[in-house]
mmCIF file of C-alpha atoms in Angstrom:
data_model
loop_
_atom_site.group_PDB
_atom_site.id
_atom_site.type_symbol
_atom_site.label_atom_id
_atom_site.label_comp_id
_atom_site.label_asym_id
_atom_site.label_seq_id
_atom_site.Cartn_x
_atom_site.Cartn_y
_atom_site.Cartn_z
ATOM 1 C CA MET A 1 14.763 7.339 1.932
ATOM 2 C CA PRO A 2 13.122 4.153 0.619
ATOM 3 C CA VAL A 3 13.165 3.308 -3.079
ATOM 4 C CA GLU A 4 10.490 1.415 -5.004
ATOM 5 C CA PHE A 5 10.456 -0.157 -8.443
ATOM 6 C CA LEU A 6 7.431 -0.023 -10.745
ATOM 7 C CA GLY A 7 7.111 -2.329 -13.751
ATOM 8 C CA ILE A 8 4.429 -2.876 -16.361
ATOM 9 C CA ALA A 9 1.512 -5.322 -16.166
ATOM 10 C CA ALA A 10 1.031 -5.771 -19.899
ATOM 11 C CA THR A 11 -1.865 -7.995 -20.923
ATOM 12 C CA ASN A 12 -0.075 -9.318 -24.017
ATOM 13 C CA GLU A 13 3.462 -9.595 -25.361
ATOM 14 C CA GLY A 14 3.165 -6.709 -27.833
ATOM 15 C CA SER A 15 5.475 -3.705 -27.608
ATOM 16 C CA GLU A 16 7.125 -1.110 -29.846
ATOM 17 C CA VAL A 17 9.408 -3.870 -31.164
ATOM 18 C CA THR A 18 7.021 -6.850 -31.155
ATOM 19 C CA PRO A 19 3.476 -7.041 -32.603
ATOM 20 C CA ARG A 20 1.201 -9.108 -30.417
ATOM 21 C CA ALA A 21 0.439 -12.590 -31.658
ATOM 22 C CA GLY A 22 -2.928 -13.229 -30.023
ATOM 23 C CA ALA A 23 -5.756 -11.541 -28.147
ATOM 24 C CA SER A 24 -5.300 -8.204 -26.394
ATOM 25 C CA PHE A 25 -5.931 -9.956 -23.070
ATOM 26 C CA ASP A 26 -3.796 -13.069 -22.810
ATOM 27 C CA LYS A 27 -4.386 -14.119 -19.221
ATOM 28 C CA GLU A 28 -1.561 -16.679 -19.160
ATOM 29 C CA TYR A 29 0.964 -14.109 -20.383
ATOM 30 C CA THR A 30 -0.442 -11.429 -18.072
ATOM 31 C CA LEU A 31 0.059 -13.636 -15.033
ATOM 32 C CA LYS A 32 3.455 -14.901 -16.196
ATOM 33 C CA LEU A 33 4.713 -11.337 -16.576
ATOM 34 C CA ALA A 34 3.299 -10.278 -13.205
ATOM 35 C CA ARG A 35 4.887 -13.246 -11.447
ATOM 36 C CA ALA A 36 8.211 -12.467 -13.118
ATOM 37 C CA HIS A 37 8.066 -9.037 -11.494
ATOM 38 C CA GLU A 38 7.037 -10.479 -8.132
ATOM 39 C CA ASP A 39 9.815 -13.079 -8.219
ATOM 40 C CA HIS A 40 12.572 -10.659 -9.196
ATOM 41 C CA GLY A 41 12.380 -7.827 -6.703
ATOM 42 C CA TRP A 42 9.868 -5.416 -8.196
ATOM 43 C CA ASP A 43 7.428 -3.678 -5.850
ATOM 44 C CA ARG A 44 4.490 -2.796 -8.097
ATOM 45 C CA VAL A 45 3.198 -3.086 -11.663
ATOM 46 C CA LEU A 46 1.075 -0.664 -13.661
ATOM 47 C CA PHE A 47 -2.113 -1.706 -15.441
ATOM 48 C CA ALA A 48 -2.332 0.926 -18.160
ATOM 49 C CA TYR A 49 -5.452 2.357 -19.798
ATOM 50 C CA GLY A 50 -6.337 2.804 -23.470
ATOM 51 C CA SER A 51 -9.665 3.398 -25.164
ATOM 52 C CA GLY A 52 -9.607 0.009 -26.873
ATOM 53 C CA SER A 53 -7.454 -1.907 -24.396
ATOM 54 C CA PRO A 54 -8.573 -4.488 -21.817
ATOM 55 C CA ASP A 55 -10.156 -2.952 -18.729
ATOM 56 C CA PRO A 56 -7.329 -2.601 -16.190
ATOM 57 C CA SER A 57 -9.424 -3.188 -13.056
ATOM 58 C CA PRO A 58 -10.544 -6.797 -13.724
ATOM 59 C CA ALA A 59 -7.094 -7.566 -15.154
ATOM 60 C CA ALA A 60 -5.588 -6.282 -11.912
ATOM 61 C CA ALA A 61 -8.082 -8.293 -9.857
ATOM 62 C CA TYR A 62 -7.027 -11.424 -11.753
ATOM 63 C CA VAL A 63 -3.345 -10.789 -11.029
ATOM 64 C CA ALA A 64 -3.997 -9.836 -7.407
ATOM 65 C CA ALA A 65 -5.849 -13.104 -6.836
ATOM 66 C CA HIS A 66 -2.877 -15.092 -8.164
ATOM 67 C CA THR A 67 0.015 -13.241 -6.503
ATOM 68 C CA GLU A 68 0.935 -12.708 -2.871
ATOM 69 C CA LYS A 69 2.910 -9.497 -2.423
ATOM 70 C CA LEU A 70 3.073 -7.684 -5.762
ATOM 71 C CA GLN A 71 1.394 -4.280 -5.485
ATOM 72 C CA ILE A 72 -0.890 -3.085 -8.267
ATOM 73 C CA LEU A 73 -1.280 0.358 -9.802
ATOM 74 C CA VAL A 74 -4.471 0.725 -11.824
ATOM 75 C CA ALA A 75 -4.764 3.517 -14.373
ATOM 76 C CA HIS A 76 -8.108 5.323 -14.464
ATOM 77 C CA ARG A 77 -9.595 7.998 -16.701
ATOM 78 C CA PRO A 78 -12.322 9.926 -14.863
ATOM 79 C CA ASN A 79 -14.414 10.265 -18.029
ATOM 80 C CA VAL A 80 -15.155 6.521 -18.183
ATOM 81 C CA SER A 81 -17.085 6.143 -14.920
ATOM 82 C CA TYR A 82 -18.782 8.298 -12.310
ATOM 83 C CA PRO A 83 -16.576 8.973 -9.259
ATOM 84 C CA THR A 84 -18.899 7.231 -6.800
ATOM 85 C CA PHE A 85 -18.863 4.115 -8.963
ATOM 86 C CA ALA A 86 -15.090 4.299 -9.389
ATOM 87 C CA ALA A 87 -14.625 4.632 -5.626
ATOM 88 C CA LYS A 88 -16.525 1.375 -5.040
ATOM 89 C CA THR A 89 -14.627 -0.402 -7.813
ATOM 90 C CA PHE A 90 -11.276 0.541 -6.325
ATOM 91 C CA ALA A 91 -12.344 -0.187 -2.751
ATOM 92 C CA THR A 92 -13.414 -3.657 -3.872
ATOM 93 C CA LEU A 93 -10.119 -4.151 -5.691
ATOM 94 C CA ASP A 94 -8.188 -3.053 -2.619
ATOM 95 C CA GLY A 95 -10.038 -5.758 -0.702
ATOM 96 C CA ILE A 96 -9.317 -8.407 -3.326
ATOM 97 C CA SER A 97 -5.628 -7.510 -3.198
ATOM 98 C CA ASP A 98 -5.482 -7.303 0.625
ATOM 99 C CA GLY A 99 -4.484 -3.659 0.509
ATOM 100 C CA ARG A 100 -2.058 -3.691 -2.427
ATOM 101 C CA LEU A 101 -3.829 -1.124 -4.630
ATOM 102 C CA ALA A 102 -2.835 2.336 -5.829
ATOM 103 C CA VAL A 103 -4.754 4.321 -8.475
ATOM 104 C CA HIS A 104 -3.150 6.342 -11.251
ATOM 105 C CA PHE A 105 -5.471 9.089 -12.499
ATOM 106 C CA ILE A 106 -5.096 9.965 -16.179
ATOM 107 C CA THR A 107 -6.369 13.323 -17.396
ATOM 108 C CA GLY A 108 -5.644 12.577 -21.053
ATOM 109 C CA GLY A 109 -3.179 14.416 -23.251
ATOM 110 C CA ASN A 110 -4.694 13.625 -26.641
ATOM 111 C CA ASP A 111 -8.089 15.020 -27.654
ATOM 112 C CA HIS A 112 -8.709 12.365 -30.301
ATOM 113 C CA GLU A 113 -8.016 9.492 -27.915
ATOM 114 C CA GLN A 114 -10.340 11.027 -25.311
ATOM 115 C CA GLN A 115 -13.092 11.559 -27.869
ATOM 116 C CA ARG A 116 -13.063 7.856 -28.719
ATOM 117 C CA GLU A 117 -14.947 7.361 -25.457
ATOM 118 C CA GLY A 118 -17.123 10.439 -25.645
ATOM 119 C CA ASP A 119 -14.904 12.946 -23.826
ATOM 120 C CA PHE A 120 -14.997 16.318 -25.587
ATOM 121 C CA LEU A 121 -13.717 18.560 -22.796
ATOM 122 C CA THR A 122 -10.690 20.754 -23.351
ATOM 123 C CA LYS A 123 -7.425 19.763 -21.699
ATOM 124 C CA ASP A 124 -7.736 22.382 -18.927
ATOM 125 C CA GLU A 125 -11.324 21.285 -18.310
ATOM 126 C CA ARG A 126 -10.121 17.688 -18.075
ATOM 127 C CA TYR A 127 -7.579 18.622 -15.419
ATOM 128 C CA ALA A 128 -10.273 20.395 -13.408
ATOM 129 C CA ARG A 129 -12.526 17.352 -13.741
ATOM 130 C CA THR A 130 -9.741 14.986 -12.662
ATOM 131 C CA ARG A 131 -9.056 17.056 -9.568
ATOM 132 C CA GLU A 132 -12.761 17.108 -8.687
ATOM 133 C CA ALA A 133 -13.065 13.353 -9.282
ATOM 134 C CA ILE A 134 -10.088 12.596 -7.022
ATOM 135 C CA GLN A 135 -11.596 14.695 -4.244
ATOM 136 C CA ILE A 136 -14.918 12.856 -4.514
ATOM 137 C CA ILE A 137 -13.290 9.419 -4.616
ATOM 138 C CA LYS A 138 -11.153 10.165 -1.568
ATOM 139 C CA ARG A 139 -14.233 11.291 0.338
ATOM 140 C CA ALA A 140 -16.219 8.235 -0.760
ATOM 141 C CA TRP A 141 -13.348 6.040 0.459
ATOM 142 C CA THR A 142 -13.365 7.630 3.903
ATOM 143 C CA SER A 143 -16.832 8.993 4.683
ATOM 144 C CA HIS A 144 -19.212 6.787 6.667
ATOM 145 C CA GLU A 145 -21.892 9.466 6.579
ATOM 146 C CA PRO A 146 -23.957 10.431 3.514
ATOM 147 C CA PHE A 147 -22.770 13.510 1.656
ATOM 148 C CA ASP A 148 -23.852 15.717 -1.210
ATOM 149 C CA HIS A 149 -21.696 17.192 -3.926
ATOM 150 C CA GLU A 150 -22.310 20.009 -6.371
ATOM 151 C CA GLY A 151 -19.280 20.890 -8.460
ATOM 152 C CA THR A 152 -18.386 21.936 -11.972
ATOM 153 C CA HIS A 153 -18.423 18.397 -13.387
ATOM 154 C CA TYR A 154 -20.305 16.229 -10.878
ATOM 155 C CA ARG A 155 -23.487 16.563 -8.855
ATOM 156 C CA PHE A 156 -25.184 14.058 -6.556
ATOM 157 C CA ASN A 157 -27.082 13.869 -3.273
ATOM 158 C CA ASP A 158 -26.970 11.624 -0.214
ATOM 159 C CA PHE A 159 -24.230 9.231 -1.308
ATOM 160 C CA VAL A 160 -22.567 6.898 1.159
ATOM 161 C CA SER A 161 -20.653 3.767 0.306
ATOM 162 C CA ASP A 162 -20.810 0.478 2.136
ATOM 163 C CA THR A 163 -17.565 -0.616 0.480
ATOM 164 C CA PHE A 164 -14.327 0.736 1.916
ATOM 165 C CA PRO A 165 -10.686 0.104 1.089
ATOM 166 C CA VAL A 166 -8.491 -2.050 3.283
ATOM 167 C CA GLN A 167 -5.806 0.641 3.351
ATOM 168 C CA GLN A 168 -6.372 3.503 5.724
ATOM 169 C CA PRO A 169 -7.146 6.235 5.203
ATOM 170 C CA HIS A 170 -7.222 5.186 1.528
ATOM 171 C CA PRO A 171 -5.089 3.795 -1.330
ATOM 172 C CA GLN A 172 -2.386 6.013 -2.723
ATOM 173 C CA VAL A 173 -3.302 8.365 -5.552
ATOM 174 C CA SER A 174 -0.862 8.650 -8.455
ATOM 175 C CA PHE A 175 -0.882 11.458 -11.022
ATOM 176 C CA GLY A 176 1.298 12.683 -13.883
ATOM 177 C CA GLY A 177 1.835 15.556 -16.271
ATOM 178 C CA SER A 178 4.283 18.300 -17.178
ATOM 179 C CA SER A 179 2.090 21.368 -17.695
ATOM 180 C CA PRO A 180 1.216 24.063 -15.136
ATOM 181 C CA ALA A 181 -2.334 22.678 -14.990
ATOM 182 C CA ALA A 182 -0.942 19.222 -14.222
ATOM 183 C CA TYR A 183 1.365 20.529 -11.510
ATOM 184 C CA ALA A 184 -1.555 22.361 -9.894
ATOM 185 C CA ALA A 185 -3.896 19.362 -9.886
ATOM 186 C CA GLY A 186 -1.331 16.730 -8.966
ATOM 187 C CA GLY A 187 0.482 18.961 -6.512
ATOM 188 C CA ALA A 188 -2.786 19.421 -4.656
ATOM 189 C CA GLU A 189 -4.124 15.860 -4.707
ATOM 190 C CA ALA A 190 -1.459 13.256 -5.488
ATOM 191 C CA ASP A 191 0.466 11.002 -3.130
ATOM 192 C CA ILE A 192 2.765 10.093 -6.039
ATOM 193 C CA TYR A 193 3.686 12.426 -8.895
ATOM 194 C CA CYS A 194 4.870 10.731 -12.094
ATOM 195 C CA LEU A 195 7.355 12.124 -14.601
ATOM 196 C CA TRP A 196 8.907 10.717 -17.758
ATOM 197 C CA GLY A 197 12.659 10.333 -18.008
ATOM 198 C CA GLU A 198 14.250 13.667 -18.827
ATOM 199 C CA PRO A 199 17.836 14.810 -18.134
ATOM 200 C CA LEU A 200 18.704 15.436 -14.511
ATOM 201 C CA ALA A 201 18.528 19.234 -14.737
ATOM 202 C CA GLN A 202 15.063 19.255 -16.295
ATOM 203 C CA THR A 203 13.863 16.605 -13.845
ATOM 204 C CA ALA A 204 15.035 18.756 -10.932
ATOM 205 C CA GLU A 205 13.086 21.697 -12.376
ATOM 206 C CA GLN A 206 9.917 19.594 -12.630
ATOM 207 C CA ILE A 207 10.304 18.315 -9.067
ATOM 208 C CA ALA A 208 10.591 21.909 -7.877
ATOM 209 C CA SER A 209 7.414 22.813 -9.791
ATOM 210 C CA VAL A 210 5.495 19.929 -8.191
ATOM 211 C CA LYS A 211 6.651 20.935 -4.708
ATOM 212 C CA GLU A 212 5.743 24.558 -5.342
ATOM 213 C CA ALA A 213 2.261 23.523 -6.490
ATOM 214 C CA ALA A 214 1.807 21.390 -3.375
ATOM 215 C CA ARG A 215 2.756 24.318 -1.148
ATOM 216 C CA ALA A 216 0.448 26.629 -3.109
ATOM 217 C CA ALA A 217 -2.391 24.172 -2.431
ATOM 218 C CA GLY A 218 -1.742 24.479 1.293
ATOM 219 C CA ARG A 219 -0.145 21.069 1.778
ATOM 220 C CA THR A 220 2.401 20.502 4.517
ATOM 221 C CA ASP A 221 3.701 17.406 2.719
ATOM 222 C CA VAL A 222 4.667 16.890 -0.938
ATOM 223 C CA PRO A 223 3.995 14.031 -3.359
ATOM 224 C CA ARG A 224 6.607 11.342 -3.744
ATOM 225 C CA ILE A 225 8.277 11.562 -7.139
ATOM 226 C CA GLN A 226 8.342 8.782 -9.716
ATOM 227 C CA VAL A 227 10.380 8.856 -12.945
ATOM 228 C CA ALA A 228 10.035 6.356 -15.819
ATOM 229 C CA PHE A 229 12.647 4.934 -18.194
ATOM 230 C CA ARG A 230 13.186 2.180 -20.786
ATOM 231 C CA PRO A 231 16.300 0.247 -19.682
ATOM 232 C CA ILE A 232 18.531 -1.373 -22.286
ATOM 233 C CA ILE A 233 21.172 -3.444 -20.489
ATOM 234 C CA ALA A 234 23.874 -5.937 -21.466
ATOM 235 C CA PRO A 235 27.005 -7.405 -19.834
ATOM 236 C CA THR A 236 29.357 -4.843 -21.447
ATOM 237 C CA GLU A 237 28.970 -1.258 -22.620
ATOM 238 C CA GLU A 238 29.693 -2.286 -26.193
ATOM 239 C CA LEU A 239 27.016 -4.967 -26.136
ATOM 240 C CA ALA A 240 24.533 -2.579 -24.504
ATOM 241 C CA TRP A 241 24.983 -0.008 -27.252
ATOM 242 C CA GLU A 242 24.714 -2.673 -29.926
ATOM 243 C CA LYS A 243 21.466 -3.740 -28.285
ATOM 244 C CA ALA A 244 20.261 -0.128 -28.156
ATOM 245 C CA HIS A 245 20.791 0.418 -31.878
ATOM 246 C CA ARG A 246 19.266 -2.970 -32.634
ATOM 247 C CA THR A 247 16.226 -1.977 -30.554
ATOM 248 C CA LEU A 248 15.909 1.289 -32.466
ATOM 249 C CA ALA A 249 16.053 -0.623 -35.755
ATOM 250 C CA ARG A 250 13.318 -2.937 -34.500
ATOM 251 C CA ILE A 251 11.127 0.058 -33.615
ATOM 252 C CA LYS A 252 11.586 1.453 -37.122
ATOM 253 C CA ALA A 253 10.750 -1.909 -38.670
ATOM 254 C CA ARG A 254 7.692 -2.247 -36.454
ATOM 255 C CA LYS A 255 6.476 1.206 -37.536
ATOM 256 C CA SER A 256 6.537 0.125 -41.159
ATOM 257 C CA GLY A 257 3.839 -2.463 -40.394
ATOM 258 C CA ALA A 258 0.911 -2.075 -38.003
ATOM 259 C CA PRO A 259 0.598 1.212 -36.051
ATOM 260 C CA LEU A 260 2.616 1.299 -32.827
ATOM 261 C CA SER A 261 -0.335 2.662 -30.870
ATOM 262 C CA ARG A 262 -3.765 4.168 -31.416
ATOM 263 C CA ARG A 263 -3.328 6.244 -28.258
ATOM 264 C CA HIS A 264 -0.531 8.532 -29.358
ATOM 265 C CA PRO A 265 0.341 10.286 -32.643
ATOM 266 C CA LEU A 266 3.894 9.834 -33.917
ATOM 267 C CA ARG A 267 4.072 13.497 -34.894
ATOM 268 C CA ASN A 268 3.043 16.773 -33.281
ATOM 269 C CA PRO A 269 1.825 15.419 -29.924
ATOM 270 C CA GLU A 270 -0.593 17.619 -28.003
ATOM 271 C CA ASN A 271 0.583 16.882 -24.475
ATOM 272 C CA THR A 272 3.375 18.864 -22.846
ATOM 273 C CA GLY A 273 5.235 15.812 -21.578
ATOM 274 C CA SER A 274 5.718 14.341 -25.048
ATOM 275 C CA ARG A 275 6.738 17.703 -26.475
ATOM 276 C CA ARG A 276 9.329 18.001 -23.720
ATOM 277 C CA LEU A 277 10.758 14.576 -24.575
ATOM 278 C CA LEU A 278 11.005 15.500 -28.251
ATOM 279 C CA ALA A 279 12.736 18.761 -27.339
ATOM 280 C CA VAL A 280 15.271 16.840 -25.261
ATOM 281 C CA ALA A 281 15.820 14.437 -28.159
ATOM 282 C CA ALA A 282 16.398 17.364 -30.518
ATOM 283 C CA GLU A 283 19.163 18.610 -28.234
ATOM 284 C CA GLY A 284 21.146 15.385 -28.584
ATOM 285 C CA ASP A 285 21.045 11.612 -28.440
ATOM 286 C CA LEU A 286 22.855 11.121 -25.125
ATOM 287 C CA HIS A 287 22.385 13.048 -21.884
ATOM 288 C CA ASP A 288 24.009 12.760 -18.486
ATOM 289 C CA ARG A 289 25.339 9.309 -17.663
ATOM 290 C CA ALA A 290 23.185 7.055 -19.850
ATOM 291 C CA LEU A 291 19.928 8.749 -20.949
ATOM 292 C CA TRP A 292 19.388 7.964 -24.646
ATOM 293 C CA THR A 293 16.672 9.767 -26.587
ATOM 294 C CA PRO A 294 16.360 8.287 -30.136
ATOM 295 C CA THR A 295 13.725 5.831 -28.881
ATOM 296 C CA ALA A 296 11.612 8.801 -27.789
ATOM 297 C CA ALA A 297 12.173 10.648 -31.067
ATOM 298 C CA GLU A 298 11.201 7.593 -33.112
ATOM 299 C CA THR A 299 7.920 7.100 -31.218
ATOM 300 C CA GLY A 300 6.845 10.733 -31.032
ATOM 301 C CA GLY A 301 7.679 11.031 -27.340
ATOM 302 C CA ALA A 302 4.982 8.480 -26.594
ATOM 303 C CA GLY A 303 4.861 8.187 -22.841
ATOM 304 C CA ASN A 304 7.712 6.380 -21.171
ATOM 305 C CA SER A 305 10.097 6.341 -24.141
ATOM 306 C CA THR A 306 13.572 7.566 -23.160
ATOM 307 C CA ALA A 307 16.108 4.813 -22.558
ATOM 308 C CA LEU A 308 18.916 4.198 -20.083
ATOM 309 C CA VAL A 309 21.686 2.300 -21.870
ATOM 310 C CA GLY A 310 24.645 0.451 -20.426
ATOM 311 C CA THR A 311 25.771 -2.359 -18.192
ATOM 312 C CA PRO A 312 23.652 -3.095 -15.114
ATOM 313 C CA GLU A 313 26.162 -1.080 -13.084
ATOM 314 C CA THR A 314 25.922 1.927 -15.405
ATOM 315 C CA VAL A 315 22.129 1.879 -15.498
ATOM 316 C CA ALA A 316 21.961 1.422 -11.719
ATOM 317 C CA GLN A 317 24.231 4.431 -11.189
ATOM 318 C CA ALA A 318 22.102 6.474 -13.589
ATOM 319 C CA LEU A 319 19.018 5.576 -11.568
ATOM 320 C CA LEU A 320 20.842 6.528 -8.382
ATOM 321 C CA ASP A 321 21.523 9.958 -9.904
ATOM 322 C CA TYR A 322 17.749 10.444 -10.004
ATOM 323 C CA TYR A 323 17.367 9.016 -6.505
ATOM 324 C CA ASP A 324 19.824 11.652 -5.324
ATOM 325 C CA LEU A 325 17.492 14.309 -6.779
ATOM 326 C CA GLY A 326 14.719 13.010 -4.507
ATOM 327 C CA VAL A 327 13.097 10.422 -6.796
ATOM 328 C CA GLU A 328 11.671 7.618 -4.640
ATOM 329 C CA ILE A 329 9.935 5.473 -7.270
ATOM 330 C CA LEU A 330 11.821 4.232 -10.320
ATOM 331 C CA SER A 331 9.629 3.031 -13.159
ATOM 332 C CA ALA A 332 11.200 0.791 -15.781
ATOM 333 C CA ARG A 333 9.879 -1.175 -18.732
ATOM 334 C CA GLY A 334 12.019 -2.965 -21.289
ATOM 335 C CA TYR A 335 11.177 -3.568 -24.925
ATOM 336 C CA ASP A 336 11.097 -7.353 -24.618
ATOM 337 C CA LEU A 337 8.744 -7.193 -21.676
ATOM 338 C CA LEU A 338 9.211 -10.542 -19.956
ATOM 339 C CA ASP A 339 12.945 -11.102 -20.485
ATOM 340 C CA ASP A 340 13.791 -7.492 -19.668
ATOM 341 C CA ALA A 341 11.729 -7.541 -16.472
ATOM 342 C CA ILE A 342 13.669 -10.608 -15.310
ATOM 343 C CA ASP A 343 17.075 -9.228 -16.318
ATOM 344 C CA PHE A 344 16.436 -5.820 -14.740
ATOM 345 C CA GLY A 345 15.207 -7.485 -11.555
ATOM 346 C CA ARG A 346 18.195 -9.795 -11.360
ATOM 347 C CA HIS A 347 20.952 -7.389 -12.307
ATOM 348 C CA VAL A 348 19.909 -3.766 -11.681
ATOM 349 C CA ILE A 349 17.473 -3.682 -8.771
ATOM 350 C CA PRO A 350 19.888 -5.352 -6.287
ATOM 351 C CA ILE A 351 22.624 -2.806 -7.058
ATOM 352 C CA VAL A 352 20.278 0.141 -6.559
ATOM 353 C CA ARG A 353 18.840 -1.248 -3.329
ATOM 354 C CA GLU A 354 22.307 -1.920 -1.936
ATOM 355 C CA GLU A 355 23.521 1.587 -2.753
ATOM 356 C CA VAL A 356 20.366 3.165 -1.325
ATOM 357 C CA ALA A 357 20.873 1.206 1.899
ATOM 358 C CA LYS A 358 24.459 2.525 2.092
ATOM 359 C CA ARG A 359 23.249 6.087 1.585
ATOM 360 C CA ASP A 360 20.576 5.693 4.248
ATOM 361 C CA ALA A 361 23.057 4.204 6.707
ATOM 362 C CA SER A 362 25.481 7.049 6.039
ATOM 363 C CA HIS A 363 22.789 9.666 6.605
ATOM 364 C CA GLN A 364 21.711 8.007 9.851
ATOM 365 C CA ALA A 365 25.324 7.880 11.072
ATOM 366 C CA ALA A 366 25.728 11.566 10.319
#
């Protein structure tokens, strides 16, 4: 089973431990970070979305035009553009990148963040809208004949695009969430289903829920599973744990200044995924081989926020534990974005790829 590595395409150097020094879109830093991923064994980088953040699509186009093989994953909220328009945007971007695009659809887990851009639907309504938008975009990517649509959230007549993606039948669709509504929508429509880093047992339960939702939707295949972590690595275990506690102290110091993020509240998050991370953190700091939760607790379970701590060998083996559950895409993002991307690429990715190759060879021999 192949394994892929997803990094982050940040548009500035800011993180939970480092306030940004300049503009929110620093094109030199954006390209430097992307090239660090491309040069150190990563497969793809995510261009995230926030209500006040740089638009991910032109940022991705800029990176695609200045890289050769790095794949791009562009986050998209359906409330910010009509599906027919979004379909053309992504088809154009797939052409710019010579077929390196995937699209991550965000339903939105925080009402206040959604309302910043005029979205006042309830969470369940947002999931229904996302599912409808994905269906329209897929059809617009593939239909060479005009079609009409009359649904709950979108209505139009006689649309046909003259702009099609390079990839056939279309770019991959990525989706995430940990609620029953998320499983239903993503299980039905996603090529890739994204989870945040929980202990192995809970991750296995979520994978089973995604597969069950895919079967309930009548699919004969299932989405590939992606799980996200924050790696904290060092040459020895002792140094790695010193680094982990130093990172946590930096997060706390950062919180005392400017807000960590306008997207996510530090307390009482609305979305199920963040509540799950906080519940895991409440059960204990360390789970399984190397999963460390205080970083999630300190940031309110904000997205990808649980850490894997240890030497490159320890972190690689922890990632392989998830691979053995059926996880095919490993998402990782350090706290010092550039240096950690290089270190992870140099020291962790080769170990995982080598061990995956051994497993595949063993399975083929059997």
